[in-house]
CSV table of C-alpha atoms and ligand atoms in Angstrom, one decimal:
chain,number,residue,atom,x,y,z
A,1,UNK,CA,0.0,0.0,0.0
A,2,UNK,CA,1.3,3.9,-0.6
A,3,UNK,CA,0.2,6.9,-0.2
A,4,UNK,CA,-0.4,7.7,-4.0
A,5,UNK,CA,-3.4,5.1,-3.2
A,6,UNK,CA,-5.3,7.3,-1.0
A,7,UNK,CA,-6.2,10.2,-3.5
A,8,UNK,CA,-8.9,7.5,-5.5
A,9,UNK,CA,-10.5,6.5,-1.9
A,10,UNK,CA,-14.1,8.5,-1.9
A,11,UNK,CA,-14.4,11.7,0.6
A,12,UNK,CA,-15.7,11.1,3.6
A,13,UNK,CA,-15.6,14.5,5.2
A,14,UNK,CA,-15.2,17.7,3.8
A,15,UNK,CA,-14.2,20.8,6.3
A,16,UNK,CA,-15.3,24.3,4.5
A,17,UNK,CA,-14.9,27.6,6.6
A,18,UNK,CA,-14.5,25.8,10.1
A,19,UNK,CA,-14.5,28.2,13.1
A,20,UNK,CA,-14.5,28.3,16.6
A,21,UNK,CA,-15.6,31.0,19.1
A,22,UNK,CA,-15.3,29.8,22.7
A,23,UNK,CA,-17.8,31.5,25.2
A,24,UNK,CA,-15.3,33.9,26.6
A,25,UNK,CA,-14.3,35.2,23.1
A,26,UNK,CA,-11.1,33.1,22.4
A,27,UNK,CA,-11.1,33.0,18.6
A,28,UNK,CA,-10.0,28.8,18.4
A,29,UNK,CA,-10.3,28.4,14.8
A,30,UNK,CA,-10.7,30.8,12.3
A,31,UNK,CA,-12.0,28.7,8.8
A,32,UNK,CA,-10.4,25.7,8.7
A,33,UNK,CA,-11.1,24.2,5.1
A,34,UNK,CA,-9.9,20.1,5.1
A,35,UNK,CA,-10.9,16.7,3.5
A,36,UNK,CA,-10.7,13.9,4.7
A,37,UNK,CA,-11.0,10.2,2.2
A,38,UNK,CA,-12.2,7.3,3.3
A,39,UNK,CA,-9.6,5.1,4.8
A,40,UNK,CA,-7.1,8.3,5.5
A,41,UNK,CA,-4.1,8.4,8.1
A,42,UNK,CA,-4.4,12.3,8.8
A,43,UNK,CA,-2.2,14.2,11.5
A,44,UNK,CA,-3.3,17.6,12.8
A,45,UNK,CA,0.3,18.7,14.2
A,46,UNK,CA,0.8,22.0,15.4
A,47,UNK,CA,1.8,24.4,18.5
A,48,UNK,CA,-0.3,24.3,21.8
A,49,UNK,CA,-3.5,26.2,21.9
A,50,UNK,CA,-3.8,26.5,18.1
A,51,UNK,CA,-6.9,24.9,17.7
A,52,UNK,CA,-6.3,20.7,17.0
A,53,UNK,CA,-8.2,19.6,19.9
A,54,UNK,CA,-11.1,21.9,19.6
A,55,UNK,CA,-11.3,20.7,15.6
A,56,UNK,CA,-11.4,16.9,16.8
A,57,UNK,CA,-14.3,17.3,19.0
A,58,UNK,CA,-16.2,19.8,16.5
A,59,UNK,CA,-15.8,16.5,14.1
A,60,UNK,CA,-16.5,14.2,17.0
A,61,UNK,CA,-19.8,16.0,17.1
A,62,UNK,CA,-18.5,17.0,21.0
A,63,UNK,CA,-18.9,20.7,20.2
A,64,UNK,CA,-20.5,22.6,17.3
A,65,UNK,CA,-18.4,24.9,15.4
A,66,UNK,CA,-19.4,28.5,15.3
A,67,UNK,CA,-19.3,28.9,11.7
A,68,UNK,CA,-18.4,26.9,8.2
A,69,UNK,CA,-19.6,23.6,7.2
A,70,UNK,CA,-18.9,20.1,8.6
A,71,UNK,CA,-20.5,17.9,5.6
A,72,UNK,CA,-20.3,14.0,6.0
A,73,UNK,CA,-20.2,11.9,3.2
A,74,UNK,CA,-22.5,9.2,4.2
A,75,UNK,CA,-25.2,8.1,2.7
A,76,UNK,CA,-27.6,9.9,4.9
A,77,UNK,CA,-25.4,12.9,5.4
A,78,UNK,CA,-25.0,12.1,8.8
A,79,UNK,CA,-22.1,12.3,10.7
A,80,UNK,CA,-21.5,8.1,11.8
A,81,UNK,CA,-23.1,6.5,15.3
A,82,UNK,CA,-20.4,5.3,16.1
A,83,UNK,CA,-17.0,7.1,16.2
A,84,UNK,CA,-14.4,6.1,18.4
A,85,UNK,CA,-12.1,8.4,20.8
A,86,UNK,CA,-8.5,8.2,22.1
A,87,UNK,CA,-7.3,11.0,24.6
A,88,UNK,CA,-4.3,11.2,25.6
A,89,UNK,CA,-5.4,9.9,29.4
A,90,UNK,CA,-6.3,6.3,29.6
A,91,UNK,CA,-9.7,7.8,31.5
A,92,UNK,CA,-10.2,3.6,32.6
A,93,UNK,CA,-12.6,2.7,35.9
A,94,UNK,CA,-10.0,2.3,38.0
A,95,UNK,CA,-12.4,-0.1,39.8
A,96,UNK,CA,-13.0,-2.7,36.7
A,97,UNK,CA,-10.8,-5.1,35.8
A,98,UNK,CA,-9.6,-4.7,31.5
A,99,UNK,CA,-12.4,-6.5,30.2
A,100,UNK,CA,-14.8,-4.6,32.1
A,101,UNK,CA,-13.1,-1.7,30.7
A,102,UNK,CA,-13.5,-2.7,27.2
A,103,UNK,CA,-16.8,-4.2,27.8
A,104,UNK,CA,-18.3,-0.7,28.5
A,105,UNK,CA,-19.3,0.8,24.8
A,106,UNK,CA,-21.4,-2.3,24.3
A,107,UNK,CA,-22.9,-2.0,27.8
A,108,UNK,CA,-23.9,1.0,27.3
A,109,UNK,CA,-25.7,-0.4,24.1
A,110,UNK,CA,-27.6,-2.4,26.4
A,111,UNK,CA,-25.3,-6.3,25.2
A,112,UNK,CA,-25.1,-8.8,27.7
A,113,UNK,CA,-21.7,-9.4,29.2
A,114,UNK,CA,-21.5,-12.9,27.9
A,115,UNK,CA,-22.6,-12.4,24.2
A,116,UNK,CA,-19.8,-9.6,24.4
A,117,UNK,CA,-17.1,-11.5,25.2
A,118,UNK,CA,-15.7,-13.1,22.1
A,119,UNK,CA,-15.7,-9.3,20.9
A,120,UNK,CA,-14.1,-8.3,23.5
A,121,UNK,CA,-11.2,-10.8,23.7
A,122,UNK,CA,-10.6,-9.9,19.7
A,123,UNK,CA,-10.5,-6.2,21.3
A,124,UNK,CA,-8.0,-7.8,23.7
A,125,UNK,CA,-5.9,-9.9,21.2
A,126,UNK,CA,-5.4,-6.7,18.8
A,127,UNK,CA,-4.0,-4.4,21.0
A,128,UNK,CA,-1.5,-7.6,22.6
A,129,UNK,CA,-3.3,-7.8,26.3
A,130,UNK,CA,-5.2,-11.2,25.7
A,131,UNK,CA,-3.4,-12.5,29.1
A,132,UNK,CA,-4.6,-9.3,31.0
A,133,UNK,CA,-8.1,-9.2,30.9
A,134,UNK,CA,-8.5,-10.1,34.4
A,135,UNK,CA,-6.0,-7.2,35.6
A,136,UNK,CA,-7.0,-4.0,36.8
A,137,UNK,CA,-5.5,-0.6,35.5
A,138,UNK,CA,-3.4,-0.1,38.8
A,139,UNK,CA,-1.4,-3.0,37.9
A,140,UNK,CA,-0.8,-2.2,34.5
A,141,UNK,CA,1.9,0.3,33.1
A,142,UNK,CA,1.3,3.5,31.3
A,143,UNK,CA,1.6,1.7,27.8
A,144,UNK,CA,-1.0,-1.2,28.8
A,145,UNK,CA,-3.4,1.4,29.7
A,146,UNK,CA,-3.5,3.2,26.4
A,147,UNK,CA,-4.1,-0.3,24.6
A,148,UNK,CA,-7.1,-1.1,27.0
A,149,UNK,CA,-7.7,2.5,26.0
A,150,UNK,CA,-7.5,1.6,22.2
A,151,UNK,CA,-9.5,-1.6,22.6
A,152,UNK,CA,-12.1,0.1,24.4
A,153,UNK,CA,-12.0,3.0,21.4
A,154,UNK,CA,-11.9,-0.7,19.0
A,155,UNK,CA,-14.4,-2.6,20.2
A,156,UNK,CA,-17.0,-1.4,18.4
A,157,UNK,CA,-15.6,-1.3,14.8
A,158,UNK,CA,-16.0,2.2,14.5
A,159,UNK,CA,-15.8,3.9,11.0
A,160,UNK,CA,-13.7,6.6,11.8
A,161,UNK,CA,-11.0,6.4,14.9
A,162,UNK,CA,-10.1,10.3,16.6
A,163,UNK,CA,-7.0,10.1,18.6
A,164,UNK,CA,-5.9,13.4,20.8
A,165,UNK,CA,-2.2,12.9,21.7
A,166,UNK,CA,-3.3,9.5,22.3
A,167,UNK,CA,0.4,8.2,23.6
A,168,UNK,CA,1.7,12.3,24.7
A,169,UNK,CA,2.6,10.9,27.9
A,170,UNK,CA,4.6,7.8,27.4
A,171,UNK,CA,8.1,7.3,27.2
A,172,UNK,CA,9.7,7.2,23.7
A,173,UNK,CA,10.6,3.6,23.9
A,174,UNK,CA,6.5,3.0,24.3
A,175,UNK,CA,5.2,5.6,22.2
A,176,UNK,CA,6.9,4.3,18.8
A,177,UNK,CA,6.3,0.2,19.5
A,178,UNK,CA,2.1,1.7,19.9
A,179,UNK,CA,2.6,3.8,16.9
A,180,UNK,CA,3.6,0.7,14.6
A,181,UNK,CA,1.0,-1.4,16.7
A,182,UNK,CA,-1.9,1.1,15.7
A,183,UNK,CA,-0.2,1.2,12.0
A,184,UNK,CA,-0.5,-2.5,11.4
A,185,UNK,CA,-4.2,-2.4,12.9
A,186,UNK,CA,-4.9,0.3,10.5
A,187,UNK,CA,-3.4,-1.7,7.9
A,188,UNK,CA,-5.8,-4.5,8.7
A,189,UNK,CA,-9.1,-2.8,9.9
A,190,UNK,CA,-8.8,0.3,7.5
A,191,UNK,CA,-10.7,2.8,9.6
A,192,UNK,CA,-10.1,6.4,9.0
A,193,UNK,CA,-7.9,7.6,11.9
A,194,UNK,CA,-7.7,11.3,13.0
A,195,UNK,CA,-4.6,11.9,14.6
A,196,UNK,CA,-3.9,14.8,17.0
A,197,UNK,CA,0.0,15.0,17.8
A,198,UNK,CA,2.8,18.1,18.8
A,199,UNK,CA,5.1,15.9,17.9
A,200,UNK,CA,6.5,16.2,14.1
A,201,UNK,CA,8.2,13.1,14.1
A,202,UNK,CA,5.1,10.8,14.9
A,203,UNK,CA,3.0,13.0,12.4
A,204,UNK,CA,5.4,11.9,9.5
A,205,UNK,CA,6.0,8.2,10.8
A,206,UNK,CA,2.0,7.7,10.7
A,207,UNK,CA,0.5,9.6,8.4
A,208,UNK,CA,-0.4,9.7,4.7
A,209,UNK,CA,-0.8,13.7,4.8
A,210,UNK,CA,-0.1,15.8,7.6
A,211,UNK,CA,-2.1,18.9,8.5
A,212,UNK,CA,0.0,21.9,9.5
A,213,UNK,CA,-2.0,24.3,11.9
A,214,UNK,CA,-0.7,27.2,13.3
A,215,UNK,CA,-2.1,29.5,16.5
A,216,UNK,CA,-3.7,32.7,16.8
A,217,UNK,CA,-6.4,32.4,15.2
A,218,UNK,CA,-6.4,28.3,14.7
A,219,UNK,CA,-6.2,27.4,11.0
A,220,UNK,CA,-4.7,24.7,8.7
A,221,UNK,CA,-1.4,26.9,7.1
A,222,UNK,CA,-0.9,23.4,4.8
A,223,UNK,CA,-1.0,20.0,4.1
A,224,UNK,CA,2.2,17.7,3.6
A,225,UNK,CA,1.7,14.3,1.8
A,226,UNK,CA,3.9,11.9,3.3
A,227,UNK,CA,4.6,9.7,0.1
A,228,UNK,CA,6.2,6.6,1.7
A,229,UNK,CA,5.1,2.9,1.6
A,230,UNK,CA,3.7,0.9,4.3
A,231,UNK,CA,4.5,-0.9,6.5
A,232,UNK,CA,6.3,1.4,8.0
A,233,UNK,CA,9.4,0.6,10.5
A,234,UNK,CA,12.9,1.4,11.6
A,235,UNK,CA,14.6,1.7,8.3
A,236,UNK,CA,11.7,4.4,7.7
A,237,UNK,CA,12.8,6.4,10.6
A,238,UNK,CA,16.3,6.4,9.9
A,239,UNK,CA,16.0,7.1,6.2
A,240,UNK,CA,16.8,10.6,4.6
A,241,UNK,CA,13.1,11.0,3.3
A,242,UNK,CA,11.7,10.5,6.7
A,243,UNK,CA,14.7,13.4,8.1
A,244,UNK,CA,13.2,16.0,5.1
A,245,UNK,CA,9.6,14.9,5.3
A,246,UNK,CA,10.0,16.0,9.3
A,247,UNK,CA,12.4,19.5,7.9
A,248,UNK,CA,9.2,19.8,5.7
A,249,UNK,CA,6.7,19.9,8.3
A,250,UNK,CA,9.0,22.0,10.6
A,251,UNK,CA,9.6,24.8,8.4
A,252,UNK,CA,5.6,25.1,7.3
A,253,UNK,CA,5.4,25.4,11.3
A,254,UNK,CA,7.5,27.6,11.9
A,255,UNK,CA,6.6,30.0,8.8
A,256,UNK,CA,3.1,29.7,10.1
A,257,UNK,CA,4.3,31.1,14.2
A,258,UNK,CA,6.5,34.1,13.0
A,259,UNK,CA,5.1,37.5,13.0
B,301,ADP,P1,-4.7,22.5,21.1
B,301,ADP,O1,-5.4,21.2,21.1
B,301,ADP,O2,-4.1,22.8,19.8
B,301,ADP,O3,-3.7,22.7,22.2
B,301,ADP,P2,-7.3,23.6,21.9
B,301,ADP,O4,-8.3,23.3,20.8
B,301,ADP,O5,-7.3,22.8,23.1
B,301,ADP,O6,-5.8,23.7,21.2
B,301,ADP,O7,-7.5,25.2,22.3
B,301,ADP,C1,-7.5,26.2,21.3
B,301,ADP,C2,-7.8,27.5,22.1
B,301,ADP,O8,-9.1,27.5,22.6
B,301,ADP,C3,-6.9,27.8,23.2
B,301,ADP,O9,-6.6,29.2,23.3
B,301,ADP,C4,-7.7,27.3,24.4
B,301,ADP,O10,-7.4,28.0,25.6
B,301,ADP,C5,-9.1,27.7,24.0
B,301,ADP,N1,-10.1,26.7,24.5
B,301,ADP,C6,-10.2,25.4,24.4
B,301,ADP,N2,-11.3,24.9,25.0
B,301,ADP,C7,-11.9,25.9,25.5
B,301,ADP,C8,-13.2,26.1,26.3
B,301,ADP,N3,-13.9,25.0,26.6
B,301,ADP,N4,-13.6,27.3,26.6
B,301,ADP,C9,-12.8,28.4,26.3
B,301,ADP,N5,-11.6,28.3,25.6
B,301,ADP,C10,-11.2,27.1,25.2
């Protein structure tokens, strides 16, 4: 698969004119225009407070926008029932043991425990903590937490995947093995994922294109195609494309802060 691929995949959503207005008069976005295919790897990457958090939820269908169009292309024109959503806390009961944990989407749809639970050992199997379903989050590290986390977000086959700094607060060592993890279930599953990262690096390891946003007011200052084959893995990282891709992204950021 390569990214030259993704530009025949139908639309899925189109951003025109997005903006944001906050209560107190903070101006989050200002007309965001985006779309997004079918099937895309897309990474919102830019500074703190620009506005990538407050666009996830507006397409989560958390928050309405203040202005501009958020058009779905579904067949109904409805934004999907189900989308799924990663933060960058765990947010697990700590009082339910991993499979309670995961088993909570389809609670909440009102499925019996045991007609769940081949589902939600597959959940379990993807993200690698099969022999953990019986633990509770206190005796899991930070990394095991975000793939219960995942699972939970999984276990309802959702359309579209939004993920805000999902792995910010892990160690580096962690944060890449998840990011191929999540790669290879992409890979397999095909959702479209929604990525919301500071961290150039992971924006060019993941992605197919990578949205540049810059602050005051919010707003997309470009897009950067990332035109590399997957599976991606160490030899990507350490290759020269992957070094300019990142340069790339970096010097569209940084046109985008100066005054
Ligand atoms: P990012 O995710 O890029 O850090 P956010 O979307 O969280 O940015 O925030 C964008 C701007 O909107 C910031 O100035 C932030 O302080 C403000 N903001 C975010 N959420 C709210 C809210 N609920 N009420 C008022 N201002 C908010």
């Amino acid at each position: 698969m390569t990214s030259a691929d993704a530009s025949t995949r139908p639309p899925l959503l189109t951003l025109s004119g997005v903006a944001k207005t906050y209560g107190g008069g903070t101006v989050a976005l200002a007309g965001v225009d985006a779309t997004i295919r079918q099937g895309d790897f897309i990474s919102l990457v830019g500074p703190s407070g620009c506005g990538k958090s407050t666009l996830l939820r507006i397409v989560a269908g958390l928050i309405g926008p203040s202005g501009g169009d958020v058009c779905w292309h579904t067949a109904d024109g409805a934004r999907p029932a189900d989308i799924g959503f990663v933060f960058q806390d765990a947010t697990l009961m700590p009082w339910a043991s991993v499979l309670d944990n995961v088993f909570l989407p389809l609670k909440l749809r009102g499925m019996a425990r045991e007609k769940a639970q081949p589902q939600l050992m597959e959940a379990l199997e993807r993200v690698g903590l099969a022999d953990f379903s019986g633990a509770f989050p206190r005796e899991l590290s930070g990394g095991m937490k975000m793939r219960v986390s995942l699972a939970r977000a999984l276990v309802t086959e959702p359309p579209v995947l939004l993920m805000d700094e999902p792995f910010a607060a892990l160690d580096e060592f962690t944060r890449e093995k998840l990011d191929d993890d999540l790669l290879q279930l992409w890979s397999s599953l095909r959702w479209t994922v929604i990525f919301v990262t500071h961290s150039i690096y992971e924006s060019v390891y993941l992605s197919e294109r990578v949205l540049v946003m810059g602050a005051r007011p919010g707003r997309v200052l470009g897009e950067v195609g990332i035109e590399a084959p997957y599976p991606r893995g160490p030899a990507f990282r350490r290759s020269h494309g992957y070094v300019d891709y990142c340069a790339v992204v970096s010097t569209a950021l940084r046109e985008g802060a100066a005054p």
